[in-house]
Amino acid sequence: MHADDLLPRATPVRLIDQDGSSHEDDQYPTPSTERMLDGYRKLVIGRRINDQANALVRQGRLAVYPSSHGQEACEVAAAMVLGDQDWLFPTYRDTVAVITRGVDPFDAFLLLRGDWHSGYDPHEHNVAPQATPLATQLLHAVGFAHAARMRGEDTVVLAICGDGATSEGDFHEALNFAAVFHLPVVFLVQNNGYAISVPLSRQTAAPSIAHKGVGYGMRGRQVDGNDLAALLAVLGEAVDEARDGGGPTLVEALTYRIQSHTNADDATRYRSDDEVTPWLARDPLARVRTWLRAMDALSDGDEVELQAHAERVASDLRQAINAEAEPHPEDLFAHVYATQTPQLKEQAAQLADELARQQAGNADQEAAR
């Protein structure tokens, strides 16, 4: 493949302008209205989940929540372009992508509540556990894709990360390995402008993150990360090429983190309202809504129904999160190793004995009253 074929375009791929009007593209056709309407349903749910999660954090029901408000198009598109046999490797900010892939919202939030390492079975929906360490999941994704190909499986892996993760050594190692071994992996970088408080300009001097692909020998593509149609088209093409033996693709989605990095961050310390305000007009939900209205594919009644469904999802999540979790101390030893070590067995037996003696003591006290 010639180097020019690996380079991204001079401007990001866009199929729907921020005012909701169509933007024709010779290479990427706009998805059907049915597919866009399905995507919009998922966007509405994603936005409502983001809002609900922020409320739960303020109520002390979640330990932390990295919001993807304003980035929902990236999240939804990443899940929509994958087949049932494919795998998603998300980051800590990709809860909406995890839920869009089919994971129950409550199960997806158990990690963020602090109850468990991951609240869902990765093999049920082909979604790896959300990763908090930067870029480590990229190596896992590449290894998974390599193993799947060795087994002769028809599997494409889509790995998501943020712009901050591209500064990690794991990012380089994952992309280099994927390109050298021509693996069926799509790397989606959600470039939201900041690695916590560090702007992109202090992370790289490259023309774009997508330009880094040519250095590894893989395609680099840049897309408007607030345009669901463009994301579906570009990511869909990358997945199809990977499935057909075309190797990996690095996709940079240009978006913006509207809210703080997490509830522990104060974004006003490193960016101004004047920087944030223009991005509010580029809202991915408003863009798709306007386009669907122009296509006569979304009525007032449809909108009411979609909002009501999203509210039910949020209500179910709220009720489930508000229920007190019953801890099981023996779980401390259950998933450390596939086969427990002698030391773990000894510690588990010691804990079981202490719990039994405590229970017996409580029973004696109750009988003596």
Short mmCIF file of N, CA, C and O in Angstrom, two decimals, residues 284-348:
data_model
loop_
_atom_site.label_atom_id
_atom_site.label_comp_id
_atom_site.label_asym_id
_atom_site.label_seq_id
_atom_site.Cartn_x
_atom_site.Cartn_y
_atom_site.Cartn_z
N PRO A 284 -24.00 16.36 19.15
CA PRO A 284 -24.32 15.26 18.22
C PRO A 284 -25.79 14.90 18.18
O PRO A 284 -26.30 14.50 17.13
N LEU A 285 -26.51 15.02 19.31
CA LEU A 285 -27.93 14.69 19.32
C LEU A 285 -28.74 15.69 18.51
O LEU A 285 -29.59 15.30 17.70
N ALA A 286 -28.47 16.98 18.71
CA ALA A 286 -29.20 18.01 17.98
C ALA A 286 -28.97 17.89 16.48
O ALA A 286 -29.87 18.10 15.67
N ARG A 287 -27.76 17.53 16.10
CA ARG A 287 -27.41 17.40 14.69
C ARG A 287 -28.23 16.29 14.03
O ARG A 287 -28.82 16.49 12.96
N VAL A 288 -28.27 15.13 14.66
CA VAL A 288 -29.02 14.02 14.09
C VAL A 288 -30.52 14.30 14.12
O VAL A 288 -31.24 13.99 13.16
N ARG A 289 -30.99 14.90 15.21
CA ARG A 289 -32.41 15.22 15.32
C ARG A 289 -32.85 16.15 14.18
O ARG A 289 -33.88 15.91 13.54
N THR A 290 -32.08 17.18 13.92
CA THR A 290 -32.42 18.12 12.85
C THR A 290 -32.43 17.43 11.50
O THR A 290 -33.33 17.66 10.66
N TRP A 291 -31.46 16.56 11.27
CA TRP A 291 -31.36 15.84 9.99
C TRP A 291 -32.56 14.91 9.81
O TRP A 291 -33.16 14.85 8.74
N LEU A 292 -32.91 14.19 10.86
CA LEU A 292 -34.04 13.27 10.78
C LEU A 292 -35.35 14.02 10.56
O LEU A 292 -36.22 13.57 9.81
N ARG A 293 -35.49 15.16 11.19
CA ARG A 293 -36.68 15.98 10.98
C ARG A 293 -36.78 16.41 9.53
O ARG A 293 -37.87 16.39 8.93
N ALA A 294 -35.65 16.82 8.95
CA ALA A 294 -35.64 17.26 7.56
C ALA A 294 -35.98 16.11 6.61
O ALA A 294 -36.54 16.33 5.52
N MET A 295 -35.65 14.89 7.03
CA MET A 295 -35.93 13.70 6.22
C MET A 295 -37.33 13.14 6.50
O MET A 295 -37.69 12.09 5.97
N ASP A 296 -38.12 13.82 7.33
CA ASP A 296 -39.46 13.36 7.74
C ASP A 296 -39.40 11.97 8.35
O ASP A 296 -40.32 11.16 8.18
N ALA A 297 -38.32 11.71 9.10
CA ALA A 297 -38.15 10.41 9.73
C ALA A 297 -38.34 10.45 11.23
O ALA A 297 -38.23 9.42 11.91
N LEU A 298 -38.65 11.64 11.77
CA LEU A 298 -38.81 11.78 13.21
C LEU A 298 -39.93 12.78 13.48
O LEU A 298 -39.84 13.95 13.13
N SER A 299 -40.99 12.30 14.11
CA SER A 299 -42.14 13.15 14.42
C SER A 299 -42.10 13.57 15.89
O SER A 299 -41.29 13.06 16.69
N ASP A 300 -43.00 14.48 16.24
CA ASP A 300 -43.12 14.89 17.65
C ASP A 300 -43.47 13.69 18.52
O ASP A 300 -42.94 13.53 19.63
N GLY A 301 -44.37 12.84 18.02
CA GLY A 301 -44.74 11.65 18.76
C GLY A 301 -43.57 10.70 18.96
O GLY A 301 -43.42 10.10 20.04
N ASP A 302 -42.75 10.55 17.90
CA ASP A 302 -41.57 9.69 18.01
C ASP A 302 -40.63 10.22 19.10
O ASP A 302 -40.09 9.45 19.90
N GLU A 303 -40.46 11.54 19.10
CA GLU A 303 -39.55 12.16 20.07
C GLU A 303 -40.04 11.94 21.49
O GLU A 303 -39.25 11.60 22.39
N VAL A 304 -41.32 12.10 21.71
CA VAL A 304 -41.89 11.87 23.05
C VAL A 304 -41.68 10.42 23.48
O VAL A 304 -41.31 10.14 24.63
N GLU A 305 -41.89 9.51 22.55
CA GLU A 305 -41.72 8.09 22.86
C GLU A 305 -40.27 7.75 23.19
O GLU A 305 -39.99 7.00 24.14
N LEU A 306 -39.35 8.32 22.41
CA LEU A 306 -37.92 8.06 22.66
C LEU A 306 -37.49 8.60 24.01
O LEU A 306 -36.77 7.94 24.76
N GLN A 307 -37.94 9.81 24.33
CA GLN A 307 -37.58 10.41 25.60
C GLN A 307 -38.16 9.62 26.77
O GLN A 307 -37.52 9.43 27.81
N ALA A 308 -39.39 9.13 26.59
CA ALA A 308 -40.03 8.35 27.65
C ALA A 308 -39.29 7.03 27.88
O ALA A 308 -39.11 6.60 29.03
N HIS A 309 -38.86 6.40 26.80
CA HIS A 309 -38.10 5.16 26.93
C HIS A 309 -36.78 5.41 27.64
O HIS A 309 -36.38 4.65 28.54
N ALA A 310 -36.09 6.49 27.27
CA ALA A 310 -34.82 6.82 27.92
C ALA A 310 -35.03 7.09 29.40
O ALA A 310 -34.19 6.72 30.24
N GLU A 311 -36.16 7.72 29.73
CA GLU A 311 -36.44 8.01 31.14
C GLU A 311 -36.69 6.73 31.92
O GLU A 311 -36.29 6.60 33.08
N ARG A 312 -37.31 5.74 31.27
CA ARG A 312 -37.52 4.45 31.94
C ARG A 312 -36.19 3.75 32.19
O ARG A 312 -35.99 3.12 33.25
N VAL A 313 -35.29 3.82 31.22
CA VAL A 313 -33.96 3.23 31.40
C VAL A 313 -33.25 3.89 32.58
O VAL A 313 -32.65 3.21 33.42
N ALA A 314 -33.32 5.22 32.64
CA ALA A 314 -32.67 5.95 33.73
C ALA A 314 -33.32 5.61 35.07
O ALA A 314 -32.62 5.46 36.10
N SER A 315 -34.64 5.48 35.09
CA SER A 315 -35.34 5.15 36.33
C SER A 315 -34.96 3.77 36.83
O SER A 315 -34.72 3.57 38.04
N ASP A 316 -34.90 2.81 35.92
CA ASP A 316 -34.50 1.45 36.31
C ASP A 316 -33.08 1.44 36.86
O ASP A 316 -32.79 0.76 37.86
N LEU A 317 -32.19 2.19 36.21
CA LEU A 317 -30.81 2.27 36.68
C LEU A 317 -30.75 2.91 38.06
O LEU A 317 -30.06 2.42 38.95
N ARG A 318 -31.50 3.99 38.24
CA ARG A 318 -31.50 4.71 39.52
C ARG A 318 -31.97 3.80 40.66
O ARG A 318 -31.36 3.75 41.73
N GLN A 319 -33.04 3.07 40.42
CA GLN A 319 -33.57 2.19 41.46
C GLN A 319 -32.59 1.07 41.79
O GLN A 319 -32.41 0.71 42.96
N ALA A 320 -31.95 0.52 40.77
CA ALA A 320 -31.00 -0.57 40.99
C ALA A 320 -29.76 -0.08 41.74
O ALA A 320 -29.27 -0.75 42.67
N ILE A 321 -29.26 1.10 41.38
CA ILE A 321 -28.07 1.64 42.04
C ILE A 321 -28.38 2.03 43.48
O ILE A 321 -27.55 1.87 44.38
N ASN A 322 -29.58 2.54 43.73
CA ASN A 322 -29.95 2.98 45.08
C ASN A 322 -30.14 1.83 46.05
O ASN A 322 -30.11 2.03 47.26
N ALA A 323 -30.36 0.63 45.53
CA ALA A 323 -30.49 -0.53 46.41
C ALA A 323 -29.12 -0.84 47.04
O ALA A 323 -28.10 -0.84 46.36
N GLU A 324 -29.11 -1.08 48.33
CA GLU A 324 -27.86 -1.36 49.02
C GLU A 324 -27.30 -2.72 48.60
O GLU A 324 -28.02 -3.72 48.55
N ALA A 325 -26.02 -2.74 48.32
CA ALA A 325 -25.37 -3.99 47.94
C ALA A 325 -25.05 -4.82 49.19
O ALA A 325 -24.67 -4.27 50.23
N GLU A 326 -25.22 -6.13 49.08
CA GLU A 326 -24.88 -7.02 50.19
C GLU A 326 -23.49 -7.60 49.94
O GLU A 326 -23.30 -8.40 49.02
N PRO A 327 -22.51 -7.19 50.71
CA PRO A 327 -21.15 -7.68 50.47
C PRO A 327 -20.99 -9.15 50.87
O PRO A 327 -21.62 -9.63 51.81
N HIS A 328 -20.15 -9.82 50.15
CA HIS A 328 -19.82 -11.22 50.44
C HIS A 328 -18.31 -11.31 50.63
O HIS A 328 -17.56 -11.34 49.63
N PRO A 329 -17.83 -11.33 51.87
CA PRO A 329 -16.38 -11.28 52.11
C PRO A 329 -15.60 -12.39 51.43
O PRO A 329 -14.45 -12.19 51.02
N GLU A 330 -16.22 -13.56 51.27
CA GLU A 330 -15.50 -14.68 50.65
C GLU A 330 -15.16 -14.40 49.18
O GLU A 330 -14.28 -15.06 48.60
N ASP A 331 -15.86 -13.42 48.57
CA ASP A 331 -15.56 -13.08 47.18
C ASP A 331 -14.15 -12.50 47.02
O ASP A 331 -13.62 -12.43 45.91
N LEU A 332 -13.56 -12.05 48.14
CA LEU A 332 -12.19 -11.52 48.08
C LEU A 332 -11.22 -12.56 47.51
O LEU A 332 -10.20 -12.20 46.90
N PHE A 333 -11.52 -13.82 47.68
CA PHE A 333 -10.60 -14.88 47.27
C PHE A 333 -11.06 -15.62 46.01
O PHE A 333 -10.36 -16.51 45.53
N ALA A 334 -12.23 -15.26 45.49
CA ALA A 334 -12.86 -16.09 44.46
C ALA A 334 -12.25 -15.91 43.07
O ALA A 334 -12.24 -16.83 42.27
N HIS A 335 -11.76 -14.72 42.76
CA HIS A 335 -11.35 -14.45 41.38
C HIS A 335 -9.95 -13.85 41.28
O HIS A 335 -9.66 -13.03 40.42
N VAL A 336 -9.07 -14.25 42.20
CA VAL A 336 -7.68 -13.78 42.14
C VAL A 336 -6.89 -14.63 41.15
O VAL A 336 -6.19 -14.11 40.28
N TYR A 337 -7.03 -15.95 41.28
CA TYR A 337 -6.39 -16.89 40.36
C TYR A 337 -7.44 -17.90 39.88
O TYR A 337 -8.42 -18.16 40.58
N ALA A 338 -7.23 -18.45 38.71
CA ALA A 338 -8.15 -19.49 38.21
C ALA A 338 -8.16 -20.68 39.17
O ALA A 338 -9.20 -21.27 39.43
N THR A 339 -6.98 -21.03 39.68
CA THR A 339 -6.84 -22.07 40.70
C THR A 339 -6.23 -21.43 41.94
O THR A 339 -5.15 -20.84 41.86
N GLN A 340 -6.93 -21.52 43.04
CA GLN A 340 -6.46 -20.86 44.25
C GLN A 340 -5.11 -21.42 44.70
O GLN A 340 -4.87 -22.62 44.66
N THR A 341 -4.24 -20.53 45.15
CA THR A 341 -2.97 -20.94 45.73
C THR A 341 -3.19 -21.47 47.14
O THR A 341 -4.21 -21.18 47.77
N PRO A 342 -2.24 -22.24 47.66
CA PRO A 342 -2.39 -22.73 49.04
C PRO A 342 -2.56 -21.58 50.04
O PRO A 342 -3.32 -21.70 51.01
N GLN A 343 -1.87 -20.47 49.81
CA GLN A 343 -1.98 -19.33 50.72
C GLN A 343 -3.40 -18.75 50.71
O GLN A 343 -3.95 -18.42 51.76
N LEU A 344 -3.98 -18.62 49.50
CA LEU A 344 -5.33 -18.09 49.40
C LEU A 344 -6.34 -19.03 50.05
O LEU A 344 -7.29 -18.59 50.71
N LYS A 345 -6.15 -20.34 49.86
CA LYS A 345 -7.04 -21.30 50.48
C LYS A 345 -6.97 -21.19 52.01
O LYS A 345 -7.99 -21.24 52.71
N GLU A 346 -5.77 -21.00 52.51
CA GLU A 346 -5.58 -20.87 53.96
C GLU A 346 -6.27 -19.60 54.47
O GLU A 346 -6.95 -19.62 55.50
N GLN A 347 -6.08 -18.50 53.75
CA GLN A 347 -6.69 -17.23 54.17
C GLN A 347 -8.22 -17.31 54.08
O GLN A 347 -8.93 -16.79 54.96
N ALA A 348 -8.74 -17.93 53.02
CA ALA A 348 -10.19 -18.06 52.86
C ALA A 348 -10.77 -18.90 53.98
O ALA A 348 -11.85 -18.59 54.53
#
